Amino acid sequence: MINKKDAGPPSLLNRLVSLTTIRDVELFETSLLKTLAELLKINQIAMYRLSQTSMMCWLSTHSTNLIQDDNKRQFSESQEIYTSEIVIPEEIKSAQLWVETTKKPYIQLQGNQYLVVYPIFAANKIESLLSFELSHSLTEGEMLIITSLLSITYNFRSLLDESQKDKLTGLLNRQTFEANINKISSLTLNSDISQQPNGNEQDRRRTKTGTEEFCLAIIDIDDFKSINDRFGHIMGDEVLLLLSYVMKQNFRAKDLLFRFGGEEFVVIFHVPDQAEAAKALERFREKIEAYRFPQINTVTISVGATLISETHHLASEIIGRADQALYHAKNNGKNQLHFYESLLESGHIVEKKETGTIDFF
């Protein structure tokens, strides 16, 4: 019988098996960075997810606390991955140009450390760049580890993406909504804990939201049935495709965009406050109104929105609040944006605390 203490570290095959059991894209990327850090025995690794249309990128950084024991480096508990939107650093731009020109990883000696920038390709384009430092130049064995891991896991990642996307628009599908909203609700609750005097350091470290909030908005195409009736379902699908295209252009890469069903869409995004959320949503509403759709010409949308708070964090509550605001927009002229919180404050909606029901005026 094998003693677990003598079993040694998990093999590359075991790590691949572990990674390919994950069904959450964000968790998958987190686990991939952690796995690479452990296999390469490095204490920090970053992933720059590039945009094809701007100089911005999404940076995810994984760090591992290291302890010394008898002159041997050992790994302690891993920190959370921190994600933020940044301007692509000049050093990463230079590395990207090198990779695009040579089709090889960028390896540069800096002081007594080697900076390694390793590409992740998708459809023959660089999708992301991995960046880490080594005390030595990248060996053939280490390159084989990285190449093997990325090749297999990113084929799996493509399948994972496909299972979570709406086949017509390419946005996230409704099946993924509840998992995402539950994850965000958990973050909101943790944020509330971390702001309290007795919130522990781990909670504060995991929560990088500061004073920002999440906003959820339901977007509904006005009179979509009449578009299908007048122009046919093919043109109706064209409207859905073009609207989703404008959504992707208007919102950030890390914002969650869903096709919720039929002509209804949902967006969840991070904002400093309701005023900034309203600006982003109003800007999108205006862009759709100004967009010229083939044959149909003008299409408008109604938007109902709410902030996700620790007091209303269940998926049914959040979507219900936004839906009430959308109902108000639809019944008061369409082509407009309303926030649940503003309607509540103005008295257009009255929430009965004892029953949770809502009256409209």
Tab-separated table of C-alpha atoms in Angstrom:
chain	number	residue	atom	x	y	z
A	1	MET	CA	0.000	0.000	0.000
A	2	ILE	CA	1.399	3.411	-0.978
A	3	ASN	CA	1.807	5.960	1.769
A	4	LYS	CA	0.350	9.294	0.655
A	5	LYS	CA	3.402	11.083	2.052
A	6	ASP	CA	5.614	9.088	-0.344
A	7	ALA	CA	3.351	9.460	-3.355
A	8	GLY	CA	5.175	12.579	-4.588
A	9	PRO	CA	3.667	15.578	-6.401
A	10	PRO	CA	0.746	15.033	-8.789
A	11	SER	CA	1.858	14.159	-12.319
A	12	LEU	CA	1.125	16.335	-15.348
A	13	LEU	CA	-1.512	13.801	-16.393
A	14	ASN	CA	-3.234	14.009	-13.000
A	15	ARG	CA	-3.222	17.803	-13.198
A	16	LEU	CA	-4.739	17.690	-16.676
A	17	VAL	CA	-7.463	15.346	-15.445
A	18	SER	CA	-8.167	17.722	-12.560
A	19	LEU	CA	-8.330	20.777	-14.825
A	20	THR	CA	-10.674	19.164	-17.320
A	21	THR	CA	-13.266	18.411	-14.626
A	22	ILE	CA	-13.874	22.154	-14.141
A	23	ARG	CA	-16.987	23.616	-15.760
A	24	ASP	CA	-16.531	27.276	-14.749
A	25	VAL	CA	-14.382	29.326	-17.177
A	26	GLU	CA	-13.068	31.745	-14.561
A	27	LEU	CA	-12.223	28.938	-12.139
A	28	PHE	CA	-10.577	27.079	-15.014
A	29	GLU	CA	-8.218	30.002	-15.707
A	30	THR	CA	-7.479	30.378	-12.001
A	31	SER	CA	-6.612	26.680	-11.736
A	32	LEU	CA	-4.502	26.788	-14.893
A	33	LEU	CA	-2.324	29.625	-13.557
A	34	LYS	CA	-1.981	27.891	-10.202
A	35	THR	CA	-1.015	24.614	-11.909
A	36	LEU	CA	1.633	26.307	-14.061
A	37	ALA	CA	3.080	28.089	-11.009
A	38	GLU	CA	3.405	24.784	-9.167
A	39	LEU	CA	4.858	22.842	-12.115
A	40	LEU	CA	7.425	25.538	-12.926
A	41	LYS	CA	8.140	26.170	-9.221
A	42	ILE	CA	7.597	29.923	-9.492
A	43	ASN	CA	5.950	32.187	-6.967
A	44	GLN	CA	4.120	34.488	-9.377
A	45	ILE	CA	2.583	34.218	-12.843
A	46	ALA	CA	0.457	36.680	-14.791
A	47	MET	CA	-1.895	36.305	-17.736
A	48	TYR	CA	-2.569	39.262	-20.048
A	49	ARG	CA	-5.770	38.644	-22.006
A	50	LEU	CA	-5.454	40.854	-25.069
A	51	SER	CA	-8.129	42.826	-26.885
A	52	GLN	CA	-8.105	42.896	-30.685
A	53	THR	CA	-9.683	46.355	-30.771
A	54	SER	CA	-8.027	48.417	-28.009
A	55	MET	CA	-4.834	49.008	-26.051
A	56	MET	CA	-6.465	47.656	-22.912
A	57	CYS	CA	-6.079	44.120	-21.584
A	58	TRP	CA	-7.270	42.039	-18.645
A	59	LEU	CA	-4.526	41.131	-16.209
A	60	SER	CA	-4.868	38.102	-13.932
A	61	THR	CA	-2.077	37.535	-11.420
A	62	HIS	CA	-1.513	34.445	-9.292
A	63	SER	CA	0.906	34.658	-6.369
A	64	THR	CA	2.041	31.946	-3.980
A	65	ASN	CA	3.523	32.539	-0.547
A	66	LEU	CA	6.836	30.744	-0.171
A	67	ILE	CA	8.452	29.409	3.000
A	68	GLN	CA	12.028	28.226	3.578
A	69	ASP	CA	12.735	24.898	5.242
A	70	ASP	CA	16.238	23.328	5.324
A	71	ASN	CA	17.247	25.405	2.313
A	72	LYS	CA	14.409	23.902	0.251
A	73	ARG	CA	11.708	26.092	-1.157
A	74	GLN	CA	8.187	24.917	-0.347
A	75	PHE	CA	4.797	26.244	-1.331
A	76	SER	CA	2.378	27.509	1.275
A	77	GLU	CA	-1.275	28.455	0.867
A	78	SER	CA	-1.948	30.174	-2.469
A	79	GLN	CA	-3.381	33.660	-2.635
A	80	GLU	CA	-6.429	34.522	-4.689
A	81	ILE	CA	-6.023	35.581	-8.301
A	82	TYR	CA	-6.413	39.322	-8.746
A	83	THR	CA	-7.986	40.555	-11.982
A	84	SER	CA	-8.033	44.101	-13.319
A	85	GLU	CA	-8.325	45.979	-16.604
A	86	ILE	CA	-5.128	47.834	-17.496
A	87	VAL	CA	-3.340	49.479	-20.405
A	88	ILE	CA	-1.003	46.923	-22.011
A	89	PRO	CA	2.477	47.544	-20.504
A	90	GLU	CA	5.201	48.567	-22.959
A	91	GLU	CA	7.267	45.509	-22.021
A	92	ILE	CA	4.369	43.210	-22.876
A	93	LYS	CA	3.833	45.055	-26.189
A	94	SER	CA	7.487	44.455	-27.070
A	95	ALA	CA	7.162	40.793	-26.136
A	96	GLN	CA	3.992	40.490	-28.222
A	97	LEU	CA	5.755	41.958	-31.267
A	98	TRP	CA	8.652	39.503	-30.771
A	99	VAL	CA	6.283	36.532	-30.507
A	100	GLU	CA	4.276	37.621	-33.583
A	101	THR	CA	7.495	38.003	-35.581
A	102	THR	CA	9.389	34.901	-34.453
A	103	LYS	CA	6.549	32.593	-33.327
A	104	LYS	CA	8.708	31.857	-30.271
A	105	PRO	CA	8.379	32.707	-26.547
A	106	TYR	CA	10.022	35.957	-25.455
A	107	ILE	CA	12.918	35.304	-23.022
A	108	GLN	CA	14.925	38.253	-21.701
A	109	LEU	CA	17.614	38.355	-18.995
A	110	GLN	CA	16.872	41.141	-16.509
A	111	GLY	CA	19.460	41.368	-13.742
A	112	ASN	CA	19.730	37.857	-12.342
A	113	GLN	CA	16.270	36.746	-13.497
A	114	TYR	CA	14.888	35.699	-16.874
A	115	LEU	CA	11.586	37.263	-17.905
A	116	VAL	CA	9.522	34.770	-19.902
A	117	VAL	CA	6.482	35.802	-21.950
A	118	TYR	CA	4.696	32.805	-23.431
A	119	PRO	CA	1.864	33.085	-25.992
A	120	ILE	CA	-1.536	31.418	-25.894
A	121	PHE	CA	-2.938	31.192	-29.424
A	122	ALA	CA	-6.555	31.012	-30.586
A	123	ALA	CA	-7.449	30.861	-34.287
A	124	ASN	CA	-3.804	31.645	-35.164
A	125	LYS	CA	-3.927	34.879	-33.153
A	126	ILE	CA	-2.383	35.606	-29.777
A	127	GLU	CA	-5.280	35.517	-27.332
A	128	SER	CA	-3.251	35.881	-24.129
A	129	LEU	CA	0.318	36.175	-22.908
A	130	LEU	CA	1.679	34.379	-19.850
A	131	SER	CA	4.425	36.255	-17.997
A	132	PHE	CA	6.706	34.947	-15.249
A	133	GLU	CA	10.315	35.038	-14.060
A	134	LEU	CA	12.817	32.197	-13.723
A	135	SER	CA	16.312	32.035	-12.269
A	136	HIS	CA	17.414	30.293	-15.488
A	137	SER	CA	16.519	30.327	-19.148
A	138	LEU	CA	13.481	28.260	-20.098
A	139	THR	CA	14.532	24.636	-20.638
A	140	GLU	CA	13.172	22.304	-23.300
A	141	GLY	CA	11.495	20.263	-20.571
A	142	GLU	CA	9.745	23.337	-19.162
A	143	MET	CA	8.668	24.406	-22.645
A	144	LEU	CA	7.239	20.939	-23.190
A	145	ILE	CA	5.293	21.180	-19.913
A	146	ILE	CA	3.814	24.570	-20.864
A	147	THR	CA	3.061	23.622	-24.490
A	148	SER	CA	1.426	20.316	-23.510
A	149	LEU	CA	-0.653	21.882	-20.764
A	150	LEU	CA	-1.840	24.815	-22.898
A	151	SER	CA	-2.562	22.687	-25.959
A	152	ILE	CA	-4.793	20.222	-24.133
A	153	THR	CA	-6.450	22.596	-21.675
A	154	TYR	CA	-7.248	25.276	-24.251
A	155	ASN	CA	-8.915	22.755	-26.527
A	156	PHE	CA	-11.002	21.900	-23.479
A	157	ARG	CA	-11.516	25.614	-22.785
A	158	SER	CA	-12.906	26.047	-26.317
A	159	LEU	CA	-15.422	23.259	-25.694
A	160	LEU	CA	-16.282	24.814	-22.333
A	161	ASP	CA	-16.879	28.189	-23.981
A	162	GLU	CA	-19.054	26.609	-26.644
A	163	SER	CA	-21.267	24.888	-24.064
A	164	GLN	CA	-21.843	28.178	-22.249
A	165	LYS	CA	-22.533	30.379	-25.271
A	166	ASP	CA	-25.754	31.157	-27.096
A	167	LYS	CA	-25.372	29.609	-30.552
A	168	LEU	CA	-26.845	32.578	-32.451
A	169	THR	CA	-25.236	35.575	-30.733
A	170	GLY	CA	-22.163	34.110	-29.042
A	171	LEU	CA	-23.176	35.704	-25.735
A	172	LEU	CA	-23.422	33.669	-22.536
A	173	ASN	CA	-26.559	31.548	-22.434
A	174	ARG	CA	-29.265	31.479	-19.801
A	175	GLN	CA	-28.003	28.223	-18.301
A	176	THR	CA	-24.849	29.981	-17.097
A	177	PHE	CA	-26.718	32.910	-15.542
A	178	GLU	CA	-27.539	31.467	-12.142
A	179	ALA	CA	-23.986	30.234	-11.513
A	180	ASN	CA	-22.602	33.672	-12.391
A	181	ILE	CA	-25.140	35.612	-10.332
A	182	ASN	CA	-24.540	33.353	-7.318
A	183	LYS	CA	-20.798	33.953	-7.626
A	184	ILE	CA	-21.323	37.740	-7.749
A	185	SER	CA	-23.755	37.633	-4.827
A	186	SER	CA	-21.109	35.800	-2.823
A	187	LEU	CA	-18.564	38.509	-3.684
A	188	THR	CA	-21.035	41.189	-2.600
A	189	LEU	CA	-21.579	39.479	0.758
A	190	ASN	CA	-17.819	39.030	1.252
A	191	SER	CA	-17.317	42.703	0.426
A	192	ASP	CA	-19.799	43.640	3.136
A	193	ILE	CA	-17.942	41.412	5.638
A	194	SER	CA	-14.535	42.794	4.690
A	195	GLN	CA	-15.642	46.377	5.372
A	196	GLN	CA	-16.572	45.499	8.951
A	197	PRO	CA	-14.024	46.118	11.761
A	198	ASN	CA	-13.846	42.413	12.560
A	199	GLY	CA	-13.553	41.311	8.904
A	200	ASN	CA	-10.489	39.090	8.738
A	201	GLU	CA	-7.454	39.693	6.531
A	202	GLN	CA	-8.295	36.822	4.185
A	203	ASP	CA	-11.695	38.355	3.433
A	204	ARG	CA	-10.077	41.733	2.805
A	205	ARG	CA	-7.460	40.183	0.510
A	206	ARG	CA	-9.981	38.228	-1.534
A	207	THR	CA	-12.263	41.217	-2.011
A	208	LYS	CA	-10.801	43.680	-4.484
A	209	THR	CA	-14.027	45.524	-5.265
A	210	GLY	CA	-13.431	48.501	-2.939
A	211	THR	CA	-16.504	50.716	-2.906
A	212	GLU	CA	-17.696	49.563	-6.324
A	213	GLU	CA	-20.928	47.664	-6.902
A	214	PHE	CA	-22.391	45.269	-9.414
A	215	CYS	CA	-25.285	46.330	-11.608
A	216	LEU	CA	-27.672	43.987	-13.410
A	217	ALA	CA	-29.750	45.220	-16.339
A	218	ILE	CA	-32.380	43.486	-18.466
A	219	ILE	CA	-32.463	44.737	-22.063
A	220	ASP	CA	-35.566	44.053	-24.147
A	221	ILE	CA	-36.021	44.883	-27.838
A	222	ASP	CA	-39.142	46.983	-28.294
A	223	ASP	CA	-41.870	45.547	-30.557
A	224	PHE	CA	-39.713	42.607	-31.615
A	225	LYS	CA	-42.766	40.512	-32.560
A	226	SER	CA	-43.775	43.095	-35.134
A	227	ILE	CA	-40.240	42.986	-36.595
A	228	ASN	CA	-40.566	39.219	-37.077
A	229	ASP	CA	-44.108	39.595	-38.473
A	230	ARG	CA	-43.190	42.358	-40.956
A	231	PHE	CA	-39.699	41.329	-42.055
A	232	GLY	CA	-39.504	37.620	-41.250
A	233	HIS	CA	-37.519	35.601	-38.723
A	234	ILE	CA	-34.288	35.802	-40.705
A	235	MET	CA	-34.252	39.578	-40.318
A	236	GLY	CA	-35.300	39.142	-36.701
A	237	ASP	CA	-32.218	36.989	-36.143
A	238	GLU	CA	-30.134	39.657	-37.900
A	239	VAL	CA	-31.386	42.222	-35.373
A	240	LEU	CA	-30.408	39.923	-32.489
A	241	LEU	CA	-26.940	39.423	-33.997
A	242	LEU	CA	-26.329	43.124	-34.592
A	243	LEU	CA	-27.597	44.093	-31.140
A	244	SER	CA	-25.250	41.557	-29.541
A	245	TYR	CA	-22.402	42.980	-31.653
A	246	VAL	CA	-23.099	46.506	-30.367
A	247	MET	CA	-23.289	45.114	-26.823
A	248	LYS	CA	-19.820	43.610	-27.145
A	249	GLN	CA	-18.480	46.912	-28.484
A	250	ASN	CA	-20.161	49.009	-25.796
A	251	PHE	CA	-19.330	46.958	-22.686
A	252	ARG	CA	-15.970	45.750	-21.395
A	253	ALA	CA	-14.481	42.341	-22.075
A	254	LYS	CA	-14.948	41.297	-18.441
A	255	ASP	CA	-18.608	42.374	-18.239
A	256	LEU	CA	-21.058	39.463	-18.348
A	257	LEU	CA	-23.347	39.580	-21.370
A	258	PHE	CA	-26.200	37.076	-21.673
A	259	ARG	CA	-28.877	36.310	-24.188
A	260	PHE	CA	-31.592	35.517	-21.700
A	261	GLY	CA	-34.111	34.223	-24.211
A	262	GLY	CA	-35.930	35.492	-27.299
A	263	GLU	CA	-35.344	39.237	-27.593
A	264	GLU	CA	-34.259	39.640	-23.961
A	265	PHE	CA	-30.641	40.217	-22.894
A	266	VAL	CA	-28.937	40.661	-19.529
A	267	VAL	CA	-25.734	42.493	-18.660
A	268	ILE	CA	-23.924	42.369	-15.297
A	269	PHE	CA	-21.100	44.818	-14.792
A	270	HIS	CA	-18.968	46.456	-12.109
A	271	VAL	CA	-19.512	50.188	-11.458
A	272	PRO	CA	-18.555	52.816	-8.858
A	273	ASP	CA	-22.213	53.765	-8.292
A	274	GLN	CA	-25.687	53.929	-9.817
A	275	ALA	CA	-24.953	57.194	-11.651
A	276	GLU	CA	-22.065	55.613	-13.580
A	277	ALA	CA	-24.152	52.511	-14.294
A	278	ALA	CA	-26.917	54.725	-15.684
A	279	LYS	CA	-24.412	56.520	-17.964
A	280	ALA	CA	-23.159	53.221	-19.419
A	281	LEU	CA	-26.657	51.846	-19.988
A	282	GLU	CA	-28.016	55.105	-21.403
A	283	ARG	CA	-25.047	55.312	-23.766
A	284	PHE	CA	-25.849	51.796	-24.994
A	285	ARG	CA	-29.562	52.626	-25.402
A	286	GLU	CA	-28.656	55.690	-27.493
A	287	LYS	CA	-26.246	53.682	-29.661
A	288	ILE	CA	-28.951	51.149	-30.472
A	289	GLU	CA	-31.442	53.925	-31.273
A	290	ALA	CA	-28.907	55.571	-33.622
A	291	TYR	CA	-27.815	52.300	-35.259
A	292	ARG	CA	-29.198	51.658	-38.722
A	293	PHE	CA	-30.419	48.076	-39.016
A	294	PRO	CA	-30.686	46.719	-42.595
A	295	GLN	CA	-34.229	47.061	-44.028
A	296	ILE	CA	-35.691	47.725	-40.568
A	297	ASN	CA	-33.752	50.967	-40.030
A	298	THR	CA	-34.536	51.966	-36.416
A	299	VAL	CA	-34.751	49.571	-33.480
A	300	THR	CA	-35.148	50.672	-29.865
A	301	ILE	CA	-34.703	48.953	-26.510
A	302	SER	CA	-36.152	49.268	-23.023
A	303	VAL	CA	-33.858	48.709	-20.046
A	304	GLY	CA	-34.618	47.832	-16.425
A	305	ALA	CA	-31.726	47.832	-13.950
A	306	THR	CA	-30.874	47.298	-10.299
A	307	LEU	CA	-27.809	47.234	-8.070
A	308	ILE	CA	-26.805	43.937	-6.483
A	309	SER	CA	-26.639	44.402	-2.726
A	310	GLU	CA	-26.098	42.242	0.342
A	311	THR	CA	-29.782	42.663	1.273
A	312	HIS	CA	-31.048	41.440	-2.116
A	313	HIS	CA	-28.553	38.839	-3.282
A	314	LEU	CA	-30.680	35.882	-4.408
A	315	ALA	CA	-30.836	35.422	-8.179
A	316	SER	CA	-34.657	35.508	-8.169
A	317	GLU	CA	-34.685	38.748	-6.141
A	318	ILE	CA	-32.128	40.504	-8.324
A	319	ILE	CA	-33.704	39.566	-11.649
A	320	GLY	CA	-37.146	40.342	-10.190
A	321	ARG	CA	-36.125	43.900	-9.243
A	322	ALA	CA	-34.667	44.587	-12.693
A	323	ASP	CA	-37.757	43.060	-14.304
A	324	GLN	CA	-40.027	45.430	-12.367
A	325	ALA	CA	-37.999	48.384	-13.672
A	326	LEU	CA	-38.216	46.981	-17.222
A	327	TYR	CA	-41.989	46.561	-16.840
A	328	HIS	CA	-42.221	50.247	-15.914
A	329	ALA	CA	-40.134	51.248	-18.958
A	330	LYS	CA	-42.289	49.143	-21.302
A	331	ASN	CA	-45.525	50.554	-19.950
A	332	ASN	CA	-44.443	54.175	-19.997
A	333	GLY	CA	-43.431	54.711	-23.612
A	334	LYS	CA	-40.593	52.198	-24.224
A	335	ASN	CA	-37.118	53.200	-25.477
A	336	GLN	CA	-36.041	54.231	-21.975
A	337	LEU	CA	-33.979	53.193	-18.959
A	338	HIS	CA	-35.259	52.863	-15.397
A	339	PHE	CA	-33.563	51.784	-12.187
A	340	TYR	CA	-35.543	49.892	-9.583
A	341	GLU	CA	-33.960	51.977	-6.813
A	342	SER	CA	-34.989	55.272	-8.464
A	343	LEU	CA	-38.559	54.060	-9.036
A	344	LEU	CA	-38.735	53.013	-5.395
A	345	GLU	CA	-37.440	56.395	-4.217
A	346	SER	CA	-39.829	58.337	-6.458
A	347	GLY	CA	-42.817	56.303	-5.319
A	348	HIS	CA	-43.555	54.732	-8.707
A	349	ILE	CA	-42.934	51.379	-7.041
A	350	VAL	CA	-43.862	50.574	-3.468
A	351	GLU	CA	-42.307	47.524	-1.914
A	352	LYS	CA	-44.354	45.877	0.802
A	353	LYS	CA	-41.748	44.663	3.264
A	354	GLU	CA	-43.963	42.173	5.006
A	355	THR	CA	-44.883	40.261	1.850
A	356	GLY	CA	-42.150	41.186	-0.583
A	357	THR	CA	-44.790	42.136	-3.172
A	358	ILE	CA	-44.674	45.298	-5.245
A	359	ASP	CA	-47.361	47.773	-6.224
A	360	PHE	CA	-47.161	49.990	-9.331
A	361	PHE	CA	-48.525	53.474	-9.830
